[in-house]
CSV table of N, CA and C in Angstrom, one decimal:
chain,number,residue,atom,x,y,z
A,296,UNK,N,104.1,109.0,120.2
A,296,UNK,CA,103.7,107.6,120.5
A,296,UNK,C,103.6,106.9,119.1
A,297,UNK,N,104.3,105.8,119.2
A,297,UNK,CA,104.3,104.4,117.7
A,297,UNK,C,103.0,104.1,117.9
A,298,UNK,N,102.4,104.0,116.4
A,298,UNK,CA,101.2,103.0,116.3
A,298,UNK,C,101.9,101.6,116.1
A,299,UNK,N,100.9,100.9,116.9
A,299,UNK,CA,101.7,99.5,116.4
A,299,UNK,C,100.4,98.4,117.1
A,300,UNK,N,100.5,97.3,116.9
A,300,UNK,CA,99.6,96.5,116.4
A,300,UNK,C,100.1,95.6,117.3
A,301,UNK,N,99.1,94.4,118.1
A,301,UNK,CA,99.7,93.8,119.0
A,301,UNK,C,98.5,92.4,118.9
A,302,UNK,N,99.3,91.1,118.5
A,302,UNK,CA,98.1,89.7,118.8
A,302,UNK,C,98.6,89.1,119.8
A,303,UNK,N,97.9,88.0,119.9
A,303,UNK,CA,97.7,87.2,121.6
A,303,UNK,C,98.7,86.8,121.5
A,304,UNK,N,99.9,86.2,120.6
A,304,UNK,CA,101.3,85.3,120.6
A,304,UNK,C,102.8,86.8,120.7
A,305,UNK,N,101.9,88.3,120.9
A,305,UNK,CA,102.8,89.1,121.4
A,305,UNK,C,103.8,89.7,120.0
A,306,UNK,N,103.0,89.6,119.0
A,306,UNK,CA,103.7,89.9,117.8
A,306,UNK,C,103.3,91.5,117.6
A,307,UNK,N,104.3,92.5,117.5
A,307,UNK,CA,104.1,94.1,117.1
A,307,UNK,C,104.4,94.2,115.9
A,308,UNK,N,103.4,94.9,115.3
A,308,UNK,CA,103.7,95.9,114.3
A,308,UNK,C,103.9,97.1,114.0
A,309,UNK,N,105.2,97.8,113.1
A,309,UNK,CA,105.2,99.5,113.2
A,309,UNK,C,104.1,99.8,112.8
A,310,UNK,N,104.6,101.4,112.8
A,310,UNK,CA,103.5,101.8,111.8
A,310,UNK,C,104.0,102.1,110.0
A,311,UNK,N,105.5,101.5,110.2
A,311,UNK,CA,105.6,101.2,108.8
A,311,UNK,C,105.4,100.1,108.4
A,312,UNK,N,105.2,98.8,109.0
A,312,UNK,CA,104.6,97.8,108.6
A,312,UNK,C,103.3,98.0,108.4
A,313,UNK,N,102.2,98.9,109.3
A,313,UNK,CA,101.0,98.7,109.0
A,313,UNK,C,100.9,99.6,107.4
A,314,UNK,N,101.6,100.8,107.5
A,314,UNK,CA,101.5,101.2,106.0
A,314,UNK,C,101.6,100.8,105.3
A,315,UNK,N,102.6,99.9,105.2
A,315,UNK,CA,103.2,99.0,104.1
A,315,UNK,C,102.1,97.6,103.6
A,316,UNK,N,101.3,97.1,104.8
A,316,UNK,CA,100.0,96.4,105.1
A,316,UNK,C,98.8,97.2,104.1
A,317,UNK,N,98.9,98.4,104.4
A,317,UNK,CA,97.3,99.5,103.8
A,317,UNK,C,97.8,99.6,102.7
A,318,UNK,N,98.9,100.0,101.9
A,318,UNK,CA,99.7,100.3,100.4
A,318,UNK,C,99.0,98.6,99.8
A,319,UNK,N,99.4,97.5,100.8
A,319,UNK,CA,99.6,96.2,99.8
A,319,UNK,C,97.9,95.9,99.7
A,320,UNK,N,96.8,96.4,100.4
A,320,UNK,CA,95.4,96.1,100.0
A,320,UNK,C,94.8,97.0,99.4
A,321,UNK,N,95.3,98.2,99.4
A,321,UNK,CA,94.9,99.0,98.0
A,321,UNK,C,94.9,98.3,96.7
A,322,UNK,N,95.9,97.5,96.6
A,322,UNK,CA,96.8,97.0,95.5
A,322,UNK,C,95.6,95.8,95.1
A,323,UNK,N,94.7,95.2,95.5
A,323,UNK,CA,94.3,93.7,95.6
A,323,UNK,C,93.0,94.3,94.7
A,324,UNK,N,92.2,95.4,94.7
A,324,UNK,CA,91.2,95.1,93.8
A,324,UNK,C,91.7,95.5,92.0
A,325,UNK,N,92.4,96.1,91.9
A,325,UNK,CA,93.5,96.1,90.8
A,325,UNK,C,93.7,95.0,90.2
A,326,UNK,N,94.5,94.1,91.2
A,326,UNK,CA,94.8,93.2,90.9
A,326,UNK,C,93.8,91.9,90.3
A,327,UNK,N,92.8,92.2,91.1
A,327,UNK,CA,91.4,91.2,91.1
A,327,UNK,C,91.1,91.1,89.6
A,328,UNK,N,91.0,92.5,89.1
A,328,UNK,CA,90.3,93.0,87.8
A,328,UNK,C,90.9,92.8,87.0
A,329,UNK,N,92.5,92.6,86.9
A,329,UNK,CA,93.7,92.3,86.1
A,329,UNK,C,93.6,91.1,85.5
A,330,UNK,N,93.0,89.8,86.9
A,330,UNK,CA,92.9,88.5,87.1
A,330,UNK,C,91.6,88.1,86.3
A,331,UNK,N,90.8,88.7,86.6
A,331,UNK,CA,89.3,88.6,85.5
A,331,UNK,C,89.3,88.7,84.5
A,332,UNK,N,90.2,89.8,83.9
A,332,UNK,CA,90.4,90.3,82.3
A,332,UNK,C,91.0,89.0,82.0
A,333,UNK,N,91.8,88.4,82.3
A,333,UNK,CA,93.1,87.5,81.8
A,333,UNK,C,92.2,86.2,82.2
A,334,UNK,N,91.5,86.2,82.8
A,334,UNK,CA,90.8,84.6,82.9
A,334,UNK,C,89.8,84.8,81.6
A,335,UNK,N,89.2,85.6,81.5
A,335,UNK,CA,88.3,85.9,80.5
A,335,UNK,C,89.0,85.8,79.1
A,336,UNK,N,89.7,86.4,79.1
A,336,UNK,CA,90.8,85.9,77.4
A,336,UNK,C,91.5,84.6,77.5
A,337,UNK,N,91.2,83.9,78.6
A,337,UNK,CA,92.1,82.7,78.3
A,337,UNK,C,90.8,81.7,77.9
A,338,UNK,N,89.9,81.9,78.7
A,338,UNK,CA,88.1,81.1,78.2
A,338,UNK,C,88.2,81.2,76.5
A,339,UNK,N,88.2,82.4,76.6
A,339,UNK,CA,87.6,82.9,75.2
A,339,UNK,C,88.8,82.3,73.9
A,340,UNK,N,90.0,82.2,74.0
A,340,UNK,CA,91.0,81.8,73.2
A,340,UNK,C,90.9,79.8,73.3
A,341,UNK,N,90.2,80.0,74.5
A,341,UNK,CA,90.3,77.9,74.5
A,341,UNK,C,89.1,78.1,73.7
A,342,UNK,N,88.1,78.6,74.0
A,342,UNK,CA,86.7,78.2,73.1
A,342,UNK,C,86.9,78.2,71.7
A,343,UNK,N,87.5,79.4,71.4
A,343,UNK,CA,87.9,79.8,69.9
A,343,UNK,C,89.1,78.1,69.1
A,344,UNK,N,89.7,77.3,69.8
A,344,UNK,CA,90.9,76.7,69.7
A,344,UNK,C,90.0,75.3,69.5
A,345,UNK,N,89.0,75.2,70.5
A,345,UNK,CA,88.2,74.2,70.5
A,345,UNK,C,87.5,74.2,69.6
A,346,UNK,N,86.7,75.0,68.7
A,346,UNK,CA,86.1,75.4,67.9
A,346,UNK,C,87.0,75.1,66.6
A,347,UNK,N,87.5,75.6,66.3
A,347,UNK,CA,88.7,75.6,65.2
A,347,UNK,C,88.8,74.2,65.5
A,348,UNK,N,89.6,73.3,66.2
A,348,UNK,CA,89.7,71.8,66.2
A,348,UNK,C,88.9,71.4,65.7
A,349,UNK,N,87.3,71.2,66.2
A,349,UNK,CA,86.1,70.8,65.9
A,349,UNK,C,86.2,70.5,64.2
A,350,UNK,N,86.3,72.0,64.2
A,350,UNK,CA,85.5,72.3,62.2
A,350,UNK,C,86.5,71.5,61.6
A,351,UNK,N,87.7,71.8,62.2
A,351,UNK,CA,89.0,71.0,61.6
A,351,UNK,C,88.8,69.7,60.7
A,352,UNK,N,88.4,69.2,62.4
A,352,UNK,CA,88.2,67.6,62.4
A,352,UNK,C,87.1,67.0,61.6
A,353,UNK,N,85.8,68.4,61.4
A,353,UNK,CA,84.8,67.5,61.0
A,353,UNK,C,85.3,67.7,59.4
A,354,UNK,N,85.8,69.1,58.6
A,354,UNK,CA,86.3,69.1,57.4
A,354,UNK,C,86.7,67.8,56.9
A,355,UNK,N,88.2,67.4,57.6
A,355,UNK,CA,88.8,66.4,57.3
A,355,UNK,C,88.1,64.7,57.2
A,356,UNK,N,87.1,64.9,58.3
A,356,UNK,CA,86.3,63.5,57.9
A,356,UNK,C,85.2,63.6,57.1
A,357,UNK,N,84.5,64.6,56.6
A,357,UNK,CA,83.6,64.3,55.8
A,357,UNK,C,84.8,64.4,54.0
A,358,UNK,N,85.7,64.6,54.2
A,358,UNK,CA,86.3,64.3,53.0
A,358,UNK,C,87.3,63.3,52.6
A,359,UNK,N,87.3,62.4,54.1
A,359,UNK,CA,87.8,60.7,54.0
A,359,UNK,C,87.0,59.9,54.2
A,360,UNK,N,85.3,60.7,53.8
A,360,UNK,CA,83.9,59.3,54.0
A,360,UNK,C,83.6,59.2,52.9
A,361,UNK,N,83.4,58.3,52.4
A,361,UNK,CA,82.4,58.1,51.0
A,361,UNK,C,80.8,58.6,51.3
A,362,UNK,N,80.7,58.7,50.1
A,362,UNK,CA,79.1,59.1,50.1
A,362,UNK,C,78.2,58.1,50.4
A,363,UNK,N,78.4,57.0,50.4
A,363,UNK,CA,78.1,55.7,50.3
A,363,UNK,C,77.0,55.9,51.8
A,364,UNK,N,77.6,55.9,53.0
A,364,UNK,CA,76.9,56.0,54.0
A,364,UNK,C,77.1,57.3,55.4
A,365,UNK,N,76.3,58.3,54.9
A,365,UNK,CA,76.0,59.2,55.3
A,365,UNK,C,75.5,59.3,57.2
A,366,UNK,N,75.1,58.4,57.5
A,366,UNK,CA,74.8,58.3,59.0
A,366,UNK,C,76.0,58.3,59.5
A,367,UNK,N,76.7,57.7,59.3
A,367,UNK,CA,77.9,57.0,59.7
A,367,UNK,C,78.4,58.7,60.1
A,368,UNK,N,78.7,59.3,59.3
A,368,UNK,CA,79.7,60.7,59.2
A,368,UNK,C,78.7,61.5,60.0
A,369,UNK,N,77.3,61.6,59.9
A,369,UNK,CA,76.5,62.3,61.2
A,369,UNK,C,76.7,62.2,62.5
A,370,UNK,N,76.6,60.8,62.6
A,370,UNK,CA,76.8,60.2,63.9
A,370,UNK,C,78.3,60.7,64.7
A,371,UNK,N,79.0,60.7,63.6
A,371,UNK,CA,80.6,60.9,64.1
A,371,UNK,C,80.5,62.7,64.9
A,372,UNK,N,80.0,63.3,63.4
A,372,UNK,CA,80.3,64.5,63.6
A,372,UNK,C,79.3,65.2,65.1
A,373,UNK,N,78.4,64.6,65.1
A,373,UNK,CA,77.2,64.3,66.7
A,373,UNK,C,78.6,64.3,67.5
A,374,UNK,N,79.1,63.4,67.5
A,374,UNK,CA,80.1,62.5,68.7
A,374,UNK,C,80.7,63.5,68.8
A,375,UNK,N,81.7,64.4,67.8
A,375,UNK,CA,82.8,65.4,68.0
A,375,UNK,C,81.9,66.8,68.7
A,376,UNK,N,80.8,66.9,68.5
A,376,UNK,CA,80.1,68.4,68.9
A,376,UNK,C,80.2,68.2,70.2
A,377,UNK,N,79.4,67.0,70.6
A,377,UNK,CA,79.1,66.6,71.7
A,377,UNK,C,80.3,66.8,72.7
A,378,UNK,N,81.3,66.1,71.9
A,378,UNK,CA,82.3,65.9,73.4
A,378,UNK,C,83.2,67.3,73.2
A,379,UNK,N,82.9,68.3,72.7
A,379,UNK,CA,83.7,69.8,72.4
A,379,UNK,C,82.9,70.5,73.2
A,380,UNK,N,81.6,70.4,73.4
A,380,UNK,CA,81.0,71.1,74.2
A,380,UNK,C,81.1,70.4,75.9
A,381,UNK,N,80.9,69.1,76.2
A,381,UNK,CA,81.5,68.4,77.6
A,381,UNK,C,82.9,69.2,77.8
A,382,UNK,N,83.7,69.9,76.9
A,382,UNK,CA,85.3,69.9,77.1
A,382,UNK,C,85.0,71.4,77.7
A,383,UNK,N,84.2,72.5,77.0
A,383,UNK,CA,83.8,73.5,76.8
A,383,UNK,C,83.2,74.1,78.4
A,384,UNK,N,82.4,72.8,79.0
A,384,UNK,CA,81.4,73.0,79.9
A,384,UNK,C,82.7,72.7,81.3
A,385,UNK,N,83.5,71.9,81.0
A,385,UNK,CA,84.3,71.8,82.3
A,385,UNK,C,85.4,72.9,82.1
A,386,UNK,N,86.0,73.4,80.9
A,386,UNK,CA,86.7,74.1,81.7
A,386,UNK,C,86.2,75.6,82.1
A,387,UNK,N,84.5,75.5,81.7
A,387,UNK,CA,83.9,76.8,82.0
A,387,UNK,C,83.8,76.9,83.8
A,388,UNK,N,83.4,75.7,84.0
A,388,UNK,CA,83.5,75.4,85.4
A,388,UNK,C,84.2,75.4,86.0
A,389,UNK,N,85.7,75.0,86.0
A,389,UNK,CA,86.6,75.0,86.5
A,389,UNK,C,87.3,76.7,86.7
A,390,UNK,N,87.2,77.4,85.3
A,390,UNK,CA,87.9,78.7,85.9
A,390,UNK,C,86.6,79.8,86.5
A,391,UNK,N,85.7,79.2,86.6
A,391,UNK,CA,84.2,80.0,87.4
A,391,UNK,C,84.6,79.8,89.0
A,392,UNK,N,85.3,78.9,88.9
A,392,UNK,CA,84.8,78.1,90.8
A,392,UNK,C,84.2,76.9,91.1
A,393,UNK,N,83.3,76.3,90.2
A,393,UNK,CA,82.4,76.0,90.3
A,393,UNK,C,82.7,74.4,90.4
């Protein structure tokens, strides 16, 4: 006797389909963990990229400011943390789920 699998619109399955079904969900937590590793080094390579821009940017403007007025380059370098970490926080969010 065939194992085979039967839904209400009258669709069969062998039993090499259903094997071929049980092989392909073995396969999914593998894959899951594969997916996690690789979301996790892609976070960690934006953060690191973001970071490096950051320092970049603030190097380069404290050495096109005069000394003259010092708030001025604070305030800036404020503005650049600020919006690296906003950038930081969404796409933390986005590959979380959230």
């Amino acid at each position: 006797m065939e194992e085979s699998l039967r839904w209400w619109w009258s669709y069969y399955l062998s039993k090499k389909d259903i094997e071929k079904m049980r092989k392909n969900m073995k396969k999914v937590p593998v894959i899951q963990k594969k997916s996690e590793i690789y979301h996790k080094n892609q976070d960690k390579e934006a953060e690191s990229f973001i970071d490096n821009s950051l320092e970049n940017e603030v190097l380069k403007q404290s050495d096109t400011t005069t000394n003259g007025n010092n708030n001025e380059r604070l305030d800036e370098i404020w503005w650049w943390n600020k919006l690296a970490n906003k950038f930081k926080n969404l796409i933390f969010k986005k590959s979380n789920g959230n």
